[in-house]
Every structure is written in structure tokens, then in C-alpha cells.
Amino acid sequence: MKTGPPRGLVHGLAWTTSIALVAWLLAHVVPLFGAPVLAILLGLVVSLVRRPPPAAGPGIAFSSSVLLQAAIVLLGTGLALGQVVRIGARSLPVMLGTLAVALVGAVVLGKLLAVSERLRTLIGVGTGICGASAIAAVSGIVRATETEIAYAISTIFVFNLVAVLVFPPIGRLLHLSQHGFGLWAGTAVNDTSSVVAAAYAFGHTAGTQAVVVKLTRTTLIIPIAVGLSLLQSRKGGVRTGRLVPLFLIGFVLASALNTAGLIGDGWHRPLSDAALALITVALAGVGLHADVARMRSTGLRPLALGAVLWICVATVSLLLQWATGQPCASFLQTVARAWAGSYSEGRAC
């Protein structure tokens, strides 16, 4: 009698684990990109050069679904729901405003650009919350294909890279404060590694602020995912199956346990590393499963959507900082005072 996992499962896991290991090694050489993003890109390249045999299919599918959901649950252990309160009411309007711009913009601009509903949802959530992790969290809820997931994550990756290169010099040109730049990077850059790279390049204080904002922003996955679950259930007419996916329930419970202090500080790093490892293996599977030919046929419209959303979020973040009285940019404040002065003189005339 045979025991143990099916051979196809082991075969597929060998493919995804090997790619994840290479991505992990490359991420240590080029930490700017991060292992999960490198894993999905390597998976796409491998699938172009040599498609995995059909026998590996079950293991690859297991990686891109079950392991991905397990990674999302583990990510919850690093989130304290009380961070939203501790970050301060002054920062929340910027985070919520940029999220609203990303989500509404994805719907409106996505329709104008004829981007499919599932793909524009992934790009909007990825831009508004936390890149690949948010896309992974909602992909099962909206029933996205591996091709759509790969395209969305690749789109987010492109603008994360651009942000790391251009945000620090733009911040200096605008004379942003350390607090202002940290809030800007934390709300307008998506992947955690890219947030860290951009913010710490500007300054240590900016880096610390950006990380806290980014972690707080990540907690918004919970209400967004629940909202999408409700929308999907309504679109489906009669409710069948579970309204909220099990992995999302696990994510919320893990966050609640951490918020209550039931997960010791000594466990945070191992659990975070385990989540990173699982999501890297999972995204390698997503890359291997993606239909590159279909991605090509989709064209550049989703990339254009990502570009417009990224620019809008970055701009709105700065404007909301100024509007809410954040100590953000002496340049913006000088321009505002000059505009107000010229407006007053014009009325006096």
C-alpha cells in the first residue's frame, strides 16, 4: 500500500521550490527586488524556455493555491490591528485617501481602457494596499487566473522599481521632511522591500516612518477582502459555499492573536520568514502556470492602468499631506502660501 504524497505533487513542488531558492539567493544579491517578485518573474522565464511536464501540474497547482493561502495566514501573525490607532489620526486620512483613489481609479480607468474586471481589481488592490501580498490575498476571492495574477504582480513590480529610483531625488527636490517622505513612500510605494529601499535612501527617520505606515496600510487587506467576498457573493446570486474564504478567516485570527499579545516577540521573525518562504514558492508556481501568450494578447492596457494609478496615488498622497497640515514639504507649503497671497491681492484689486 502506497503512503506519502503523490509523485506528481512532489514533482511539482520540486519545480517551485527550486525556483524559489534561486529567487531567494538573487534577492540577497539584489535586495531591491525581493524574493517573491523575483520568483514570479523567474517562473515566467522558465515557463517560456521549458514548460514543466504535465506530471508536475498537481504540485505546481498546490503551490500556487494551498501554499499561497497558508502564506497569507502567516502574514497575519506580523500584523497588530492596534497599529492603525497608534499611527495617529493625522496619517490615516492620507492612507485612506490614496486607497480610495486606487480602488475608484481602477474601476473607472479600467473600464475606459477595457481592462477585465478581475485584472483591474488586482491592479487596484495591489496599488492601493501592498502589492504582491494584497494581490495574492484577493486573487482567490475574485477567482483570478494565474495569468491575471502574474500580469498584475508584474505591473506593480515595474512601478515599484521606478519608485525606488525616482522617489528619493523627487523628495529632495520638493524639500520633503523625513516624516513627509516616510508617509509618502509608505502610501505610494507598494512592495515592502521597495518601501524600505526608497525610504531609507532618503533617511533613517523616513525609513522608520515608512515601515510603520506600510504595516498599517497592510491591515487594510482585511476590510477590502471581506468587501470583495460580499460583492462576489451578490454577483453569484444564490449564495453557495463559504462567504468568507477560510484563509481570510485564518488571517484575521492570526492578526487578532498578535494584537492580543499571544504571539511572543521571539516568534515574529521565524513566522515572517516562513510566510516569505511560502509566498515565494507560491508565486514561483503562479509564474510557471501563467499563460504568457495570453499575457501578450492582453496588450499594454493593464500596464497603462497601473502607470496612471501609480501617478495618481503618489500625487494624491502629497496633496493630502498638505491639505491635512502634515509637516511634509516646505516647497509645497511655500507654493501654497504664494498662491494664497496672490489670490488675496487679486481680490483686493
CSV table of N, CA and C in Angstrom, one decimal, residues 78-181:
chain,number,residue,atom,x,y,z
A,78,GLY,N,2.2,38.9,11.7
A,78,GLY,CA,3.1,40.0,11.8
A,78,GLY,C,2.3,41.3,11.9
A,79,LEU,N,1.0,41.3,11.9
A,79,LEU,CA,0.2,42.5,12.0
A,79,LEU,C,-0.5,42.7,13.3
A,80,ALA,N,-0.4,43.8,13.8
A,80,ALA,CA,-1.1,44.2,15.1
A,80,ALA,C,-2.2,45.2,14.7
A,81,LEU,N,-3.5,44.8,14.8
A,81,LEU,CA,-4.6,45.7,14.4
A,81,LEU,C,-4.5,47.0,15.1
A,82,GLY,N,-3.9,47.1,16.3
A,82,GLY,CA,-3.8,48.3,17.0
A,82,GLY,C,-2.9,49.3,16.4
A,83,GLN,N,-2.1,48.9,15.4
A,83,GLN,CA,-1.2,49.8,14.7
A,83,GLN,C,-2.0,50.9,14.0
A,84,VAL,N,-3.2,50.6,13.6
A,84,VAL,CA,-4.0,51.7,12.9
A,84,VAL,C,-4.2,52.8,13.9
A,85,VAL,N,-4.4,52.5,15.2
A,85,VAL,CA,-4.7,53.6,16.1
A,85,VAL,C,-3.4,54.3,16.5
A,86,ARG,N,-2.3,53.5,16.7
A,86,ARG,CA,-1.0,54.1,17.1
A,86,ARG,C,-0.4,55.0,16.1
A,87,ILE,N,-0.7,54.7,14.8
A,87,ILE,CA,0.0,55.5,13.8
A,87,ILE,C,-0.5,57.0,13.8
A,88,GLY,N,-1.7,57.2,14.4
A,88,GLY,CA,-2.2,58.5,14.6
A,88,GLY,C,-3.2,58.9,13.5
A,89,ALA,N,-4.2,59.6,14.0
A,89,ALA,CA,-5.3,60.1,13.1
A,89,ALA,C,-4.8,61.0,12.0
A,90,ARG,N,-3.7,61.6,12.2
A,90,ARG,CA,-3.2,62.6,11.2
A,90,ARG,C,-2.7,61.8,9.9
A,91,SER,N,-2.2,60.6,10.1
A,91,SER,CA,-1.7,59.8,8.9
A,91,SER,C,-2.8,59.0,8.2
A,92,LEU,N,-3.9,58.7,9.0
A,92,LEU,CA,-4.9,57.8,8.4
A,92,LEU,C,-5.6,58.5,7.2
A,93,PRO,N,-5.9,59.8,7.2
A,93,PRO,CA,-6.6,60.4,6.0
A,93,PRO,C,-5.8,60.2,4.7
A,94,VAL,N,-4.5,60.2,4.8
A,94,VAL,CA,-3.6,60.0,3.7
A,94,VAL,C,-3.7,58.6,3.2
A,95,MET,N,-3.6,57.7,4.1
A,95,MET,CA,-3.7,56.2,3.7
A,95,MET,C,-5.1,55.9,3.1
A,96,LEU,N,-6.1,56.3,3.8
A,96,LEU,CA,-7.5,56.0,3.3
A,96,LEU,C,-7.8,56.7,1.9
A,97,GLY,N,-7.3,58.0,1.8
A,97,GLY,CA,-7.5,58.7,0.6
A,97,GLY,C,-6.8,58.1,-0.6
A,98,THR,N,-5.5,57.7,-0.4
A,98,THR,CA,-4.8,57.0,-1.5
A,98,THR,C,-5.4,55.7,-1.9
A,99,LEU,N,-5.9,55.0,-0.8
A,99,LEU,CA,-6.6,53.7,-1.1
A,99,LEU,C,-7.9,53.9,-2.0
A,100,ALA,N,-8.6,55.0,-1.6
A,100,ALA,CA,-9.9,55.3,-2.3
A,100,ALA,C,-9.5,55.6,-3.8
A,101,VAL,N,-8.5,56.4,-4.0
A,101,VAL,CA,-8.1,56.8,-5.3
A,101,VAL,C,-7.7,55.6,-6.2
A,102,ALA,N,-7.0,54.7,-5.5
A,102,ALA,CA,-6.5,53.5,-6.3
A,102,ALA,C,-7.7,52.6,-6.6
A,103,LEU,N,-8.6,52.4,-5.7
A,103,LEU,CA,-9.8,51.5,-6.0
A,103,LEU,C,-10.8,52.1,-7.0
A,104,VAL,N,-11.1,53.4,-6.7
A,104,VAL,CA,-12.1,54.0,-7.6
A,104,VAL,C,-11.4,54.2,-9.0
A,105,GLY,N,-10.2,54.6,-9.0
A,105,GLY,CA,-9.5,54.8,-10.3
A,105,GLY,C,-9.4,53.5,-11.1
A,106,ALA,N,-9.2,52.4,-10.4
A,106,ALA,CA,-9.1,51.1,-11.1
A,106,ALA,C,-10.4,50.8,-11.8
A,107,VAL,N,-11.5,51.1,-11.1
A,107,VAL,CA,-12.8,50.8,-11.7
A,107,VAL,C,-13.1,51.7,-12.9
A,108,VAL,N,-12.9,53.0,-12.7
A,108,VAL,CA,-13.2,54.0,-13.8
A,108,VAL,C,-12.3,53.9,-14.9
A,109,LEU,N,-11.0,54.0,-14.7
A,109,LEU,CA,-10.0,53.9,-15.7
A,109,LEU,C,-9.9,52.5,-16.4
A,110,GLY,N,-10.1,51.5,-15.5
A,110,GLY,CA,-10.0,50.1,-16.1
A,110,GLY,C,-11.1,49.9,-17.1
A,111,LYS,N,-12.3,50.5,-16.8
A,111,LYS,CA,-13.4,50.3,-17.8
A,111,LYS,C,-13.1,51.1,-19.1
A,112,LEU,N,-12.5,52.3,-18.9
A,112,LEU,CA,-12.2,53.1,-20.1
A,112,LEU,C,-11.1,52.5,-20.9
A,113,LEU,N,-10.2,51.8,-20.3
A,113,LEU,CA,-9.1,51.1,-21.0
A,113,LEU,C,-9.5,49.7,-21.4
A,114,ALA,N,-10.7,49.3,-21.1
A,114,ALA,CA,-11.2,47.9,-21.4
A,114,ALA,C,-10.3,46.8,-20.8
A,115,VAL,N,-9.9,47.0,-19.6
A,115,VAL,CA,-9.2,46.0,-18.8
A,115,VAL,C,-10.2,45.2,-18.1
A,116,SER,N,-10.0,43.9,-18.1
A,116,SER,CA,-11.0,43.0,-17.5
A,116,SER,C,-11.3,43.3,-16.0
A,117,GLU,N,-12.4,43.0,-15.5
A,117,GLU,CA,-12.8,43.3,-14.1
A,117,GLU,C,-11.9,42.7,-13.1
A,118,ARG,N,-11.5,41.4,-13.3
A,118,ARG,CA,-10.6,40.8,-12.3
A,118,ARG,C,-9.2,41.4,-12.3
A,119,LEU,N,-8.7,41.7,-13.5
A,119,LEU,CA,-7.4,42.2,-13.6
A,119,LEU,C,-7.3,43.6,-13.1
A,120,ARG,N,-8.3,44.4,-13.3
A,120,ARG,CA,-8.3,45.8,-12.8
A,120,ARG,C,-8.5,45.8,-11.3
A,121,THR,N,-9.2,44.8,-10.8
A,121,THR,CA,-9.3,44.7,-9.3
A,121,THR,C,-8.0,44.4,-8.7
A,122,LEU,N,-7.3,43.4,-9.3
A,122,LEU,CA,-6.0,43.1,-8.8
A,122,LEU,C,-5.0,44.2,-8.8
A,123,ILE,N,-5.0,45.0,-9.9
A,123,ILE,CA,-4.1,46.1,-10.0
A,123,ILE,C,-4.4,47.2,-9.0
A,124,GLY,N,-5.7,47.4,-8.9
A,124,GLY,CA,-6.2,48.5,-8.0
A,124,GLY,C,-5.9,48.2,-6.5
A,125,VAL,N,-6.1,46.9,-6.1
A,125,VAL,CA,-5.8,46.5,-4.7
A,125,VAL,C,-4.3,46.5,-4.5
A,126,GLY,N,-3.5,46.0,-5.5
A,126,GLY,CA,-2.1,46.0,-5.4
A,126,GLY,C,-1.5,47.3,-5.3
A,127,THR,N,-2.0,48.3,-6.0
A,127,THR,CA,-1.6,49.7,-5.9
A,127,THR,C,-2.0,50.4,-4.7
A,128,GLY,N,-3.2,50.1,-4.2
A,128,GLY,CA,-3.7,50.8,-3.0
A,128,GLY,C,-3.3,50.2,-1.7
A,129,ILE,N,-2.9,48.9,-1.6
A,129,ILE,CA,-2.5,48.4,-0.3
A,129,ILE,C,-1.1,47.9,-0.3
A,130,CYS,N,-0.7,46.8,-0.8
A,130,CYS,CA,0.7,46.3,-0.5
A,130,CYS,C,1.2,45.4,-1.6
A,131,GLY,N,0.9,45.7,-2.9
A,131,GLY,CA,1.5,45.0,-4.0
A,131,GLY,C,1.1,43.5,-4.0
A,132,ALA,N,2.2,42.7,-4.1
A,132,ALA,CA,2.0,41.2,-4.4
A,132,ALA,C,1.2,40.6,-3.3
A,133,SER,N,1.4,40.9,-2.0
A,133,SER,CA,0.7,40.3,-0.9
A,133,SER,C,-0.8,40.5,-1.0
A,134,ALA,N,-1.2,41.8,-1.3
A,134,ALA,CA,-2.6,42.1,-1.5
A,134,ALA,C,-3.2,41.4,-2.7
A,135,ILE,N,-2.5,41.3,-3.8
A,135,ILE,CA,-2.9,40.6,-5.0
A,135,ILE,C,-3.2,39.2,-4.6
A,136,ALA,N,-2.2,38.6,-3.9
A,136,ALA,CA,-2.3,37.2,-3.5
A,136,ALA,C,-3.5,36.9,-2.6
A,137,ALA,N,-3.8,37.9,-1.7
A,137,ALA,CA,-4.8,37.7,-0.8
A,137,ALA,C,-6.2,37.7,-1.4
A,138,VAL,N,-6.4,38.6,-2.4
A,138,VAL,CA,-7.7,38.7,-3.1
A,138,VAL,C,-7.9,37.9,-4.3
A,139,SER,N,-6.8,37.3,-4.8
A,139,SER,CA,-6.9,36.6,-6.1
A,139,SER,C,-7.9,35.4,-6.1
A,140,GLY,N,-7.9,34.7,-4.9
A,140,GLY,CA,-8.8,33.6,-4.8
A,140,GLY,C,-10.2,34.1,-4.7
A,141,ILE,N,-10.4,35.2,-4.1
A,141,ILE,CA,-11.8,35.7,-3.8
A,141,ILE,C,-12.4,36.1,-5.2
A,142,VAL,N,-11.7,36.8,-6.0
A,142,VAL,CA,-12.2,37.2,-7.3
A,142,VAL,C,-12.0,36.1,-8.4
A,143,ARG,N,-11.5,35.0,-8.0
A,143,ARG,CA,-11.3,33.9,-8.9
A,143,ARG,C,-10.4,34.2,-10.1
A,144,ALA,N,-9.3,34.9,-9.8
A,144,ALA,CA,-8.4,35.3,-10.9
A,144,ALA,C,-7.6,34.1,-11.4
A,145,THR,N,-7.2,34.2,-12.6
A,145,THR,CA,-6.3,33.1,-13.2
A,145,THR,C,-4.9,33.4,-12.9
A,146,GLU,N,-4.0,32.4,-13.1
A,146,GLU,CA,-2.6,32.6,-12.8
A,146,GLU,C,-2.0,33.6,-13.8
A,147,THR,N,-2.6,33.7,-15.0
A,147,THR,CA,-2.1,34.7,-15.9
A,147,THR,C,-2.4,36.1,-15.5
A,148,GLU,N,-3.6,36.3,-14.9
A,148,GLU,CA,-4.0,37.6,-14.4
A,148,GLU,C,-3.2,38.0,-13.2
A,149,ILE,N,-3.0,37.0,-12.3
A,149,ILE,CA,-2.1,37.3,-11.1
A,149,ILE,C,-0.7,37.7,-11.6
A,150,ALA,N,-0.2,36.9,-12.5
A,150,ALA,CA,1.2,37.2,-13.0
A,150,ALA,C,1.3,38.6,-13.6
A,151,TYR,N,0.3,39.0,-14.4
A,151,TYR,CA,0.3,40.3,-15.1
A,151,TYR,C,0.2,41.4,-14.0
A,152,ALA,N,-0.7,41.2,-13.1
A,152,ALA,CA,-0.9,42.3,-12.0
A,152,ALA,C,0.4,42.5,-11.2
A,153,ILE,N,1.0,41.4,-10.8
A,153,ILE,CA,2.2,41.5,-9.9
A,153,ILE,C,3.3,42.1,-10.8
A,154,SER,N,3.4,41.7,-12.0
A,154,SER,CA,4.5,42.2,-12.9
A,154,SER,C,4.3,43.7,-13.1
A,155,THR,N,3.1,44.2,-13.2
A,155,THR,CA,2.8,45.6,-13.4
A,155,THR,C,3.2,46.4,-12.1
A,156,ILE,N,2.8,45.9,-11.0
A,156,ILE,CA,3.1,46.5,-9.7
A,156,ILE,C,4.7,46.6,-9.6
A,157,PHE,N,5.3,45.5,-9.9
A,157,PHE,CA,6.8,45.4,-9.8
A,157,PHE,C,7.5,46.5,-10.6
A,158,VAL,N,7.0,46.7,-11.8
A,158,VAL,CA,7.6,47.8,-12.7
A,158,VAL,C,7.6,49.1,-12.0
A,159,PHE,N,6.5,49.5,-11.4
A,159,PHE,CA,6.4,50.8,-10.8
A,159,PHE,C,7.0,50.9,-9.4
A,160,ASN,N,7.1,49.8,-8.8
A,160,ASN,CA,7.9,49.7,-7.5
A,160,ASN,C,9.4,50.1,-7.9
A,161,LEU,N,9.9,49.5,-8.9
A,161,LEU,CA,11.3,49.7,-9.3
A,161,LEU,C,11.5,51.2,-9.7
A,162,VAL,N,10.5,51.7,-10.4
A,162,VAL,CA,10.6,53.2,-10.8
A,162,VAL,C,10.6,54.0,-9.6
A,163,ALA,N,9.7,53.7,-8.6
A,163,ALA,CA,9.6,54.5,-7.4
A,163,ALA,C,10.9,54.5,-6.6
A,164,VAL,N,11.5,53.4,-6.5
A,164,VAL,CA,12.8,53.3,-5.7
A,164,VAL,C,13.8,54.2,-6.3
A,165,LEU,N,13.8,54.3,-7.6
A,165,LEU,CA,14.8,55.1,-8.3
A,165,LEU,C,14.5,56.6,-8.3
A,166,VAL,N,13.2,57.0,-8.4
A,166,VAL,CA,12.9,58.4,-8.6
A,166,VAL,C,12.3,59.1,-7.3
A,167,PHE,N,11.8,58.3,-6.4
A,167,PHE,CA,11.2,59.0,-5.2
A,167,PHE,C,12.3,59.8,-4.4
A,168,PRO,N,13.4,59.2,-4.0
A,168,PRO,CA,14.4,60.0,-3.2
A,168,PRO,C,14.8,61.3,-3.9
A,169,PRO,N,15.2,61.3,-5.2
A,169,PRO,CA,15.5,62.6,-5.7
A,169,PRO,C,14.3,63.6,-5.8
A,170,ILE,N,13.1,63.1,-6.1
A,170,ILE,CA,11.9,63.9,-6.1
A,170,ILE,C,11.7,64.5,-4.7
A,171,GLY,N,11.8,63.7,-3.7
A,171,GLY,CA,11.6,64.1,-2.3
A,171,GLY,C,12.6,65.2,-1.9
A,172,ARG,N,13.8,65.1,-2.4
A,172,ARG,CA,14.8,66.2,-2.1
A,172,ARG,C,14.5,67.5,-2.9
A,173,LEU,N,14.0,67.3,-4.2
A,173,LEU,CA,13.6,68.4,-5.0
A,173,LEU,C,12.5,69.2,-4.4
A,174,LEU,N,11.5,68.4,-3.7
A,174,LEU,CA,10.4,69.1,-3.1
A,174,LEU,C,10.7,69.5,-1.7
A,175,HIS,N,11.9,69.2,-1.2
A,175,HIS,CA,12.3,69.6,0.2
A,175,HIS,C,11.3,68.9,1.2
A,176,LEU,N,11.0,67.6,0.9
A,176,LEU,CA,10.1,66.9,1.9
A,176,LEU,C,10.8,66.7,3.2
A,177,SER,N,10.1,66.7,4.3
A,177,SER,CA,10.7,66.4,5.6
A,177,SER,C,10.8,64.9,5.7
A,178,GLN,N,11.6,64.4,6.7
A,178,GLN,CA,11.7,63.0,6.9
A,178,GLN,C,10.4,62.3,7.2
A,179,HIS,N,9.5,63.0,8.0
A,179,HIS,CA,8.2,62.4,8.3
A,179,HIS,C,7.4,62.4,7.0
A,180,GLY,N,7.4,63.5,6.2
A,180,GLY,CA,6.6,63.6,5.0
A,180,GLY,C,7.0,62.6,4.0
A,181,PHE,N,8.4,62.4,3.8
A,181,PHE,CA,8.8,61.4,2.8
A,181,PHE,C,8.4,60.0,3.3
